[in-house]
Amino acid sequence: MDCGTALRKIIAKADGLLPREEEAELAGHLSGCPACTAEDAAISATGPALRALTGIRAMEKAPALDAMWTRVRAGIEEGRETRRRSSWIARWAWVPAAVAIAVAALLFYPAGTSRSPFHPSSFDVAVEDVESDVATVALVDKGEDLPRVIWIIEDAKT
Amino acid sequence: MNEREKGGVPDDALIRTTLAGDDGAFGELVERYKGRAFAVAVGIVGDGDVALDVVQDSFIKAYYKLKEFRFGSNFYTWFYRLLVNQAIDRWRKSARSMEVPFDESWLSEDASPPDSFAYPRSPEDLARDRELGDALQRAVDALPEYHRAVIVLREVDGMAYDEIARVLGCSVGTVMSRLHYARGKLKESLKSHRDR
C-alpha cells in the first residue's frame, strides 16, 4: 500500500467508514511508515481533542447549566407576558381608530346645509362592552327629541 | 427511541403533554438535552456564556414552535436545527476575537508540559496544555461556520451523517466534504503544535 492510499484509509477510519477487513492492511502499512503513523495519530486525535475542548467549557459552566430549566422557564413566562400584552394591544387597537373616525365624521357633519332638518345639536361617541370580546362603537346624534345613531360598528369581534 | 429516552418517557409523549399545557414535561426535555445542546453550542460559538444563552434561547424558541413539530420524527434532530441556526446566528453577530482564553482555574498549580507529547483525550489533558487548547480553539474558530457545525455534530455529539444532513438541510455528500475539510484543518493545528 502506498502512502496516498494509506492517507485515504486513515481519513476513512477517522470517519468510521473504513471496512473492518481493510483495517489490518492499513495497520500493516502504519507499522513500517513513521510519516503515516504521525498522520494517523493527528487525524485520530481531532475528535477526542475537540471533545476535550468542549468538555472544558461544559465543566466551567456546569452550575449555570444545572439551572437551565429555571432560565428557560423564566424566558417562557416572559414570552407569554409579551404575547399577552401585544395581543391585548392588537385586540383593542381598532377602538381608538374607530373613535377617531367618529370624531372626524362629527367635524365634517354638514351643518347649515339643506340637510339641516336633521342637524344635531350635540353628539355622543359611545363605546360599549369593552370587557367582553366584542365591542360596539357608535356616533350618536342626541338631537332635540330622540337620539339618532349616525354611525355604528356593532358587536365587532375584537 | 434514542439513548436518552431509554428508561424514561419518550420524547413524543413529553411533547404531547407539553402541548396539553404541562410545562413540567418540557422541563424534562430540557433536562434530557441541555448537556448535549451545550456541547454543540459551545463547539460552534466557542464561548461558554454565549453558548448558555444560545441553549436557553433555542429551548424557548422550541417551546413556542412545538406545535410545528412533526410527530414520528426525532425531537433532537428538530431541536438541533433550531440550536445550530441560533448558534451560527450568534456567532455572526458577535465580534468575538479569534482567541478565547482558558479559565485559569482549570490550570492546576502543578500543571507542567508533558514529558513526551501525546494528543489530549480528555478535558483534563487539554487543561494541562494551555497553548494547545488555545491553538485548537483558534483552529476551530477559523473554520467556516457550517464546517464547524458539521465537525461538532459529528465528533462532539456523535451524530450520524444523515442526521447531520437533516439538521443542516444539506446532502450527506456535503456533510462528508465539510467534515473532511474541517478534520484536515484541526489535524494541521494539532500537528503544528506537536512539531514546534
GROMACS .gro file of C-alpha atoms in nm:
model
  354
    1MET     CA    1   0.000   0.000   0.000
    2ASP     CA    2   0.140   0.343  -0.090
    3CYS     CA    3   0.119   0.646   0.143
    4GLY     CA    4  -0.154   0.817  -0.064
    5THR     CA    5  -0.384   0.515  -0.032
    6ALA     CA    6  -0.293   0.487   0.336
    7LEU     CA    7  -0.389   0.850   0.395
    8ARG     CA    8  -0.731   0.798   0.235
    9LYS     CA    9  -0.784   0.496   0.455
   10ILE     CA   10  -0.670   0.689   0.765
   11ILE     CA   11  -0.933   0.953   0.695
   12ALA     CA   12  -1.198   0.689   0.627
   13LYS     CA   13  -1.105   0.523   0.957
   14ALA     CA   14  -1.143   0.854   1.145
   15ASP     CA   15  -1.484   0.900   0.982
   16GLY     CA   16  -1.582   0.546   1.082
   17LEU     CA   17  -1.613   0.444   0.720
   18LEU     CA   18  -1.319   0.203   0.682
   19PRO     CA   19  -1.435  -0.158   0.635
   20ARG     CA   20  -1.305  -0.383   0.910
   21GLU     CA   21  -1.122  -0.607   0.663
   22GLU     CA   22  -0.912  -0.311   0.543
   23GLU     CA   23  -0.803  -0.208   0.892
   24ALA     CA   24  -0.541  -0.485   0.915
   25GLU     CA   25  -0.397  -0.385   0.580
   26LEU     CA   26  -0.369  -0.024   0.698
   27ALA     CA   27  -0.214  -0.130   1.029
   28GLY     CA   28   0.049  -0.322   0.833
   29HIS     CA   29   0.143  -0.008   0.640
   30LEU     CA   30   0.148   0.209   0.953
   31SER     CA   31   0.384  -0.026   1.136
   32GLY     CA   32   0.653   0.044   0.877
   33CYS     CA   33   0.581   0.411   0.794
   34PRO     CA   34   0.651   0.676   1.061
   35ALA     CA   35   0.509   0.959   0.844
   36CYS     CA   36   0.172   0.789   0.800
   37THR     CA   37   0.174   0.686   1.167
   38ALA     CA   38   0.213   1.054   1.266
   39GLU     CA   39  -0.066   1.146   1.025
   40ASP     CA   40  -0.289   0.875   1.170
   41ALA     CA   41  -0.219   0.989   1.527
   42ALA     CA   42  -0.305   1.353   1.445
   43ILE     CA   43  -0.621   1.274   1.248
   44SER     CA   44  -0.741   1.026   1.508
   45ALA     CA   45  -0.679   1.290   1.777
   46THR     CA   46  -0.910   1.554   1.625
   47GLY     CA   47  -1.228   1.401   1.770
   48PRO     CA   48  -1.102   1.346   2.126
   49ALA     CA   49  -0.930   1.687   2.127
   50LEU     CA   50  -1.248   1.861   2.018
   51ARG     CA   51  -1.450   1.674   2.281
   52ALA     CA   52  -1.188   1.771   2.541
   53LEU     CA   53  -1.220   2.135   2.437
   54THR     CA   54  -1.598   2.143   2.467
   55GLY     CA   55  -1.572   1.935   2.785
   56ILE     CA   56  -1.364   2.207   2.949
   57ARG     CA   57  -1.624   2.469   2.863
   58ALA     CA   58  -1.903   2.245   2.991
   59MET     CA   59  -1.727   2.192   3.323
   60GLU     CA   60  -1.664   2.565   3.361
   61LYS     CA   61  -2.035   2.632   3.314
   62ALA     CA   62  -2.175   2.330   3.499
   63PRO     CA   63  -2.359   2.535   3.769
   64ALA     CA   64  -2.527   2.757   3.509
   65LEU     CA   65  -2.615   2.451   3.305
   66ASP     CA   66  -2.776   2.292   3.610
   67ALA     CA   67  -3.010   2.591   3.630
   68MET     CA   68  -3.101   2.577   3.260
   69TRP     CA   69  -3.467   2.480   3.314
   70THR     CA   70  -3.508   2.772   3.557
   71ARG     CA   71  -3.368   3.006   3.292
   72VAL     CA   72  -3.582   2.856   3.017
   73ARG     CA   73  -3.898   2.868   3.231
   74ALA     CA   74  -3.835   3.235   3.310
   75GLY     CA   75  -3.790   3.303   2.938
   76ILE     CA   76  -4.113   3.120   2.855
   77GLU     CA   77  -4.304   3.323   3.116
   78GLU     CA   78  -4.155   3.646   2.982
   79GLY     CA   79  -4.254   3.546   2.629
   80ARG     CA   80  -4.606   3.468   2.745
   81GLU     CA   81  -4.640   3.808   2.911
   82THR     CA   82  -4.512   3.985   2.599
   83ARG     CA   83  -4.755   3.790   2.380
   84ARG     CA   84  -5.043   3.866   2.619
   85ARG     CA   85  -4.962   4.238   2.611
   86SER     CA   86  -4.924   4.256   2.234
   87SER     CA   87  -5.243   4.057   2.175
   88TRP     CA   88  -5.436   4.293   2.404
   89ILE     CA   89  -5.300   4.589   2.207
   90ALA     CA   90  -5.387   4.420   1.877
   91ARG     CA   91  -5.737   4.337   2.010
   92TRP     CA   92  -5.822   4.695   2.107
   93ALA     CA   93  -5.612   4.895   1.862
   94TRP     CA   94  -5.915   4.944   1.635
   95VAL     CA   95  -6.117   5.119   1.908
   96PRO     CA   96  -5.920   5.449   1.912
   97ALA     CA   97  -5.912   5.432   1.532
   98ALA     CA   98  -6.291   5.397   1.524
   99VAL     CA   99  -6.331   5.682   1.772
  100ALA     CA  100  -6.102   5.898   1.558
  101ILE     CA  101  -6.318   5.826   1.252
  102ALA     CA  102  -6.628   5.911   1.452
  103VAL     CA  103  -6.477   6.241   1.563
  104ALA     CA  104  -6.375   6.318   1.203
  105ALA     CA  105  -6.733   6.248   1.091
  106LEU     CA  106  -6.853   6.480   1.361
  107LEU     CA  107  -6.626   6.763   1.242
  108PHE     CA  108  -6.734   6.727   0.880
  109TYR     CA  109  -7.106   6.683   0.952
  110PRO     CA  110  -7.288   6.913   0.706
  111ALA     CA  111  -7.409   7.188   0.934
  112GLY     CA  112  -7.621   7.473   0.792
  113THR     CA  113  -7.699   7.295   0.463
  114SER     CA  114  -8.013   7.159   0.307
  115ARG     CA  115  -7.971   6.858   0.539
  116SER     CA  116  -8.013   7.082   0.839
  117PRO     CA  117  -8.355   6.943   0.942
  118PHE     CA  118  -8.168   6.658   1.087
  119HIS     CA  119  -7.874   6.861   1.203
  120PRO     CA  120  -7.788   6.760   1.559
  121SER     CA  121  -7.727   6.998   1.842
  122SER     CA  122  -7.495   6.762   2.035
  123PHE     CA  123  -7.307   6.433   1.981
  124ASP     CA  124  -7.206   6.136   2.183
  125VAL     CA  125  -6.938   5.881   2.098
  126ALA     CA  126  -7.023   5.561   2.282
  127VAL     CA  127  -6.806   5.254   2.332
  128GLU     CA  128  -6.975   4.958   2.496
  129ASP     CA  129  -6.892   4.607   2.609
  130VAL     CA  130  -6.519   4.664   2.613
  131GLU     CA  131  -6.478   4.399   2.883
  132SER     CA  132  -6.606   4.118   2.663
  133ASP     CA  133  -6.452   4.001   2.337
  134VAL     CA  134  -6.699   4.210   2.135
  135ALA     CA  135  -6.749   4.582   2.136
  136THR     CA  136  -6.989   4.837   1.991
  137VAL     CA  137  -6.871   5.182   1.892
  138ALA     CA  138  -7.128   5.437   1.782
  139LEU     CA  139  -7.159   5.804   1.694
  140VAL     CA  140  -7.495   5.923   1.830
  141ASP     CA  141  -7.682   6.244   1.748
  142LYS     CA  142  -7.859   6.326   2.072
  143GLY     CA  143  -8.077   6.582   1.887
  144GLU     CA  144  -8.365   6.785   2.026
  145ASP     CA  145  -8.609   6.496   2.052
  146LEU     CA  146  -8.488   6.140   2.008
  147PRO     CA  147  -8.128   6.029   1.981
  148ARG     CA  148  -8.022   5.915   1.632
  149VAL     CA  149  -7.736   5.681   1.552
  150ILE     CA  150  -7.527   5.833   1.274
  151TRP     CA  151  -7.261   5.563   1.254
  152ILE     CA  152  -7.214   5.232   1.433
  153ILE     CA  153  -6.986   4.930   1.450
  154GLU     CA  154  -7.196   4.679   1.635
  155ASP     CA  155  -7.070   4.375   1.828
  156ALA     CA  156  -6.743   4.383   1.644
  157LYS     CA  157  -6.529   4.081   1.725
  158THR     CA  158  -6.206   4.202   1.887
  159MET     CA  159  -3.634   0.555   2.064
  160ASN     CA  160  -3.297   0.722   2.121
  161GLU     CA  161  -3.046   0.664   2.401
  162ARG     CA  162  -3.177   0.950   2.610
  163GLU     CA  163  -3.531   0.814   2.610
  164LYS     CA  164  -3.432   0.471   2.742
  165GLY     CA  165  -3.590   0.407   3.078
  166GLY     CA  166  -3.784   0.732   3.061
  167VAL     CA  167  -4.088   0.880   2.897
  168PRO     CA  168  -4.045   0.901   2.516
  169ASP     CA  169  -3.985   1.248   2.371
  170ASP     CA  170  -4.311   1.234   2.174
  171ALA     CA  171  -4.511   1.175   2.492
  172LEU     CA  172  -4.339   1.467   2.666
  173ILE     CA  173  -4.417   1.690   2.370
  174ARG     CA  174  -4.785   1.589   2.374
  175THR     CA  175  -4.802   1.655   2.748
  176THR     CA  176  -4.639   1.995   2.699
  177LEU     CA  177  -4.885   2.081   2.424
  178ALA     CA  178  -5.166   1.982   2.661
  179GLY     CA  179  -5.045   2.255   2.897
  180ASP     CA  180  -4.798   2.084   3.131
  181ASP     CA  181  -4.476   2.287   3.120
  182GLY     CA  182  -4.309   2.039   3.353
  183ALA     CA  183  -4.293   1.789   3.066
  184PHE     CA  184  -4.097   2.040   2.862
  185GLY     CA  185  -3.868   2.077   3.164
  186GLU     CA  186  -3.789   1.708   3.128
  187LEU     CA  187  -3.694   1.760   2.765
  188VAL     CA  188  -3.466   2.047   2.872
  189GLU     CA  189  -3.301   1.826   3.135
  190ARG     CA  190  -3.264   1.549   2.881
  191TYR     CA  191  -3.093   1.751   2.611
  192LYS     CA  192  -2.929   2.051   2.779
  193GLY     CA  193  -2.586   1.884   2.813
  194ARG     CA  194  -2.564   1.774   2.453
  195ALA     CA  195  -2.707   2.104   2.338
  196PHE     CA  196  -2.450   2.299   2.535
  197ALA     CA  197  -2.162   2.090   2.397
  198VAL     CA  198  -2.279   2.157   2.042
  199ALA     CA  199  -2.342   2.527   2.105
  200VAL     CA  200  -2.007   2.586   2.274
  201GLY     CA  201  -1.834   2.397   1.995
  202ILE     CA  202  -1.983   2.641   1.746
  203VAL     CA  203  -1.970   2.973   1.934
  204GLY     CA  204  -1.657   2.897   2.141
  205ASP     CA  205  -1.763   3.096   2.447
  206GLY     CA  206  -1.937   2.930   2.742
  207ASP     CA  207  -2.160   3.224   2.838
  208VAL     CA  208  -2.274   3.281   2.481
  209ALA     CA  209  -2.337   2.907   2.447
  210LEU     CA  210  -2.561   2.913   2.757
  211ASP     CA  211  -2.763   3.196   2.604
  212VAL     CA  212  -2.788   3.006   2.276
  213VAL     CA  213  -2.914   2.692   2.453
  214GLN     CA  214  -3.165   2.891   2.658
  215ASP     CA  215  -3.296   3.084   2.357
  216SER     CA  216  -3.319   2.766   2.149
  217PHE     CA  217  -3.527   2.587   2.413
  218ILE     CA  218  -3.759   2.888   2.445
  219LYS     CA  219  -3.795   2.904   2.068
  220ALA     CA  220  -3.860   2.528   2.059
  221TYR     CA  221  -4.131   2.566   2.326
  222TYR     CA  222  -4.319   2.824   2.121
  223LYS     CA  223  -4.271   2.628   1.797
  224LEU     CA  224  -4.366   2.293   1.949
  225LYS     CA  225  -4.698   2.291   1.762
  226GLU     CA  226  -4.497   2.270   1.439
  227PHE     CA  227  -4.316   1.954   1.550
  228ARG     CA  228  -4.398   1.654   1.329
  229PHE     CA  229  -4.465   1.351   1.546
  230GLY     CA  230  -4.269   1.049   1.432
  231SER     CA  231  -3.954   1.248   1.361
  232ASN     CA  232  -3.674   1.290   1.615
  233PHE     CA  233  -3.718   1.573   1.861
  234TYR     CA  234  -3.344   1.625   1.895
  235THR     CA  235  -3.289   1.648   1.518
  236TRP     CA  236  -3.569   1.906   1.501
  237PHE     CA  237  -3.434   2.088   1.806
  238TYR     CA  238  -3.074   2.079   1.682
  239ARG     CA  239  -3.177   2.257   1.368
  240LEU     CA  240  -3.303   2.547   1.582
  241LEU     CA  241  -2.995   2.525   1.803
  242VAL     CA  242  -2.737   2.523   1.525
  243ASN     CA  243  -2.908   2.809   1.342
  244GLN     CA  244  -2.926   3.007   1.664
  245ALA     CA  245  -2.557   2.937   1.737
  246ILE     CA  246  -2.445   3.034   1.388
  247ASP     CA  247  -2.658   3.346   1.407
  248ARG     CA  248  -2.500   3.447   1.739
  249TRP     CA  249  -2.155   3.373   1.604
  250ARG     CA  250  -2.216   3.602   1.306
  251LYS     CA  251  -2.348   3.882   1.528
  252SER     CA  252  -2.073   3.858   1.787
  253ALA     CA  253  -1.750   4.045   1.745
  254ARG     CA  254  -1.569   3.782   1.947
  255SER     CA  255  -1.192   3.776   1.899
  256MET     CA  256  -1.037   3.468   1.747
  257GLU     CA  257  -0.866   3.387   2.074
  258VAL     CA  258  -1.070   3.256   2.364
  259PRO     CA  259  -0.865   3.235   2.683
  260PHE     CA  260  -0.898   2.938   2.911
  261ASP     CA  261  -1.032   2.976   3.261
  262GLU     CA  262  -0.723   2.995   3.482
  263SER     CA  263  -0.889   2.780   3.745
  264TRP     CA  264  -0.861   2.494   3.507
  265LEU     CA  265  -0.484   2.502   3.522
  266SER     CA  266  -0.380   2.311   3.831
  267GLU     CA  267  -0.093   2.452   4.034
  268ASP     CA  268   0.146   2.176   3.937
  269ALA     CA  269   0.049   2.191   3.572
  270SER     CA  270   0.350   2.147   3.351
  271PRO     CA  271   0.410   2.046   2.991
  272PRO     CA  272   0.403   1.669   2.946
  273ASP     CA  273   0.742   1.498   2.913
  274SER     CA  274   0.652   1.325   2.590
  275PHE     CA  275   0.391   1.462   2.356
  276ALA     CA  276   0.055   1.293   2.349
  277TYR     CA  277  -0.259   1.434   2.194
  278PRO     CA  278  -0.519   1.532   2.453
  279ARG     CA  279  -0.801   1.287   2.503
  280SER     CA  280  -0.985   1.449   2.795
  281PRO     CA  281  -1.063   1.800   2.929
  282GLU     CA  282  -0.801   1.742   3.199
  283ASP     CA  283  -0.534   1.657   2.936
  284LEU     CA  284  -0.615   1.971   2.745
  285ALA     CA  285  -0.626   2.191   3.054
  286ARG     CA  286  -0.266   2.091   3.127
  287ASP     CA  287  -0.156   2.217   2.786
  288ARG     CA  288  -0.294   2.566   2.760
  289GLU     CA  289  -0.111   2.650   2.438
  290LEU     CA  290  -0.256   2.350   2.261
  291GLY     CA  291  -0.602   2.438   2.390
  292ASP     CA  292  -0.568   2.790   2.253
  293ALA     CA  293  -0.427   2.664   1.923
  294LEU     CA  294  -0.713   2.419   1.888
  295GLN     CA  295  -0.971   2.684   1.971
  296ARG     CA  296  -0.819   2.915   1.710
  297ALA     CA  297  -0.832   2.636   1.453
  298VAL     CA  298  -1.199   2.572   1.534
  299ASP     CA  299  -1.280   2.943   1.523
  300ALA     CA  300  -1.109   2.978   1.186
  301LEU     CA  301  -1.334   2.715   1.028
  302PRO     CA  302  -1.628   2.838   0.822
  303GLU     CA  303  -1.941   2.818   1.041
  304TYR     CA  304  -2.111   2.525   0.869
  305HIS     CA  305  -1.786   2.325   0.864
  306ARG     CA  306  -1.756   2.394   1.236
  307ALA     CA  307  -2.114   2.281   1.290
  308VAL     CA  308  -2.053   1.958   1.096
  309ILE     CA  309  -1.744   1.853   1.289
  310VAL     CA  310  -1.902   1.944   1.622
  311LEU     CA  311  -2.220   1.747   1.548
  312ARG     CA  312  -2.012   1.452   1.431
  313GLU     CA  313  -1.731   1.445   1.686
  314VAL     CA  314  -1.887   1.601   1.993
  315ASP     CA  315  -2.243   1.479   1.959
  316GLY     CA  316  -2.172   1.162   1.763
  317MET     CA  317  -2.447   1.223   1.512
  318ALA     CA  318  -2.475   1.007   1.201
  319TYR     CA  319  -2.411   1.168   0.861
  320ASP     CA  320  -2.775   1.153   0.754
  321GLU     CA  321  -2.887   1.314   1.080
  322ILE     CA  322  -2.632   1.596   1.034
  323ALA     CA  323  -2.759   1.640   0.680
  324ARG     CA  324  -3.117   1.674   0.811
  325VAL     CA  325  -3.013   1.922   1.082
  326LEU     CA  326  -2.820   2.141   0.840
  327GLY     CA  327  -3.052   2.095   0.545
  328CYS     CA  328  -2.782   1.973   0.308
  329SER     CA  329  -2.679   1.646   0.140
  330VAL     CA  330  -2.479   1.368   0.304
  331GLY     CA  331  -2.207   1.431   0.043
  332THR     CA  332  -2.181   1.794   0.156
  333VAL     CA  333  -2.158   1.679   0.517
  334MET     CA  334  -1.873   1.444   0.430
  335SER     CA  335  -1.676   1.701   0.233
  336ARG     CA  336  -1.717   1.961   0.509
  337LEU     CA  337  -1.611   1.707   0.766
  338HIS     CA  338  -1.306   1.616   0.561
  339TYR     CA  339  -1.204   1.981   0.532
  340ALA     CA  340  -1.265   2.058   0.900
  341ARG     CA  341  -1.081   1.750   1.019
  342GLY     CA  342  -0.788   1.839   0.797
  343LYS     CA  343  -0.765   2.188   0.946
  344LEU     CA  344  -0.782   2.061   1.303
  345LYS     CA  345  -0.523   1.797   1.224
  346GLU     CA  346  -0.285   2.065   1.090
  347SER     CA  347  -0.331   2.263   1.409
  348LEU     CA  348  -0.256   1.961   1.627
  349LYS     CA  349   0.043   1.857   1.418
  350SER     CA  350   0.197   2.202   1.400
  351HIS     CA  351   0.168   2.228   1.779
  352ARG     CA  352   0.337   1.892   1.822
  353ASP     CA  353   0.616   1.972   1.574
  354ARG     CA  354   0.710   2.300   1.745
   0.00000   0.00000   0.00000
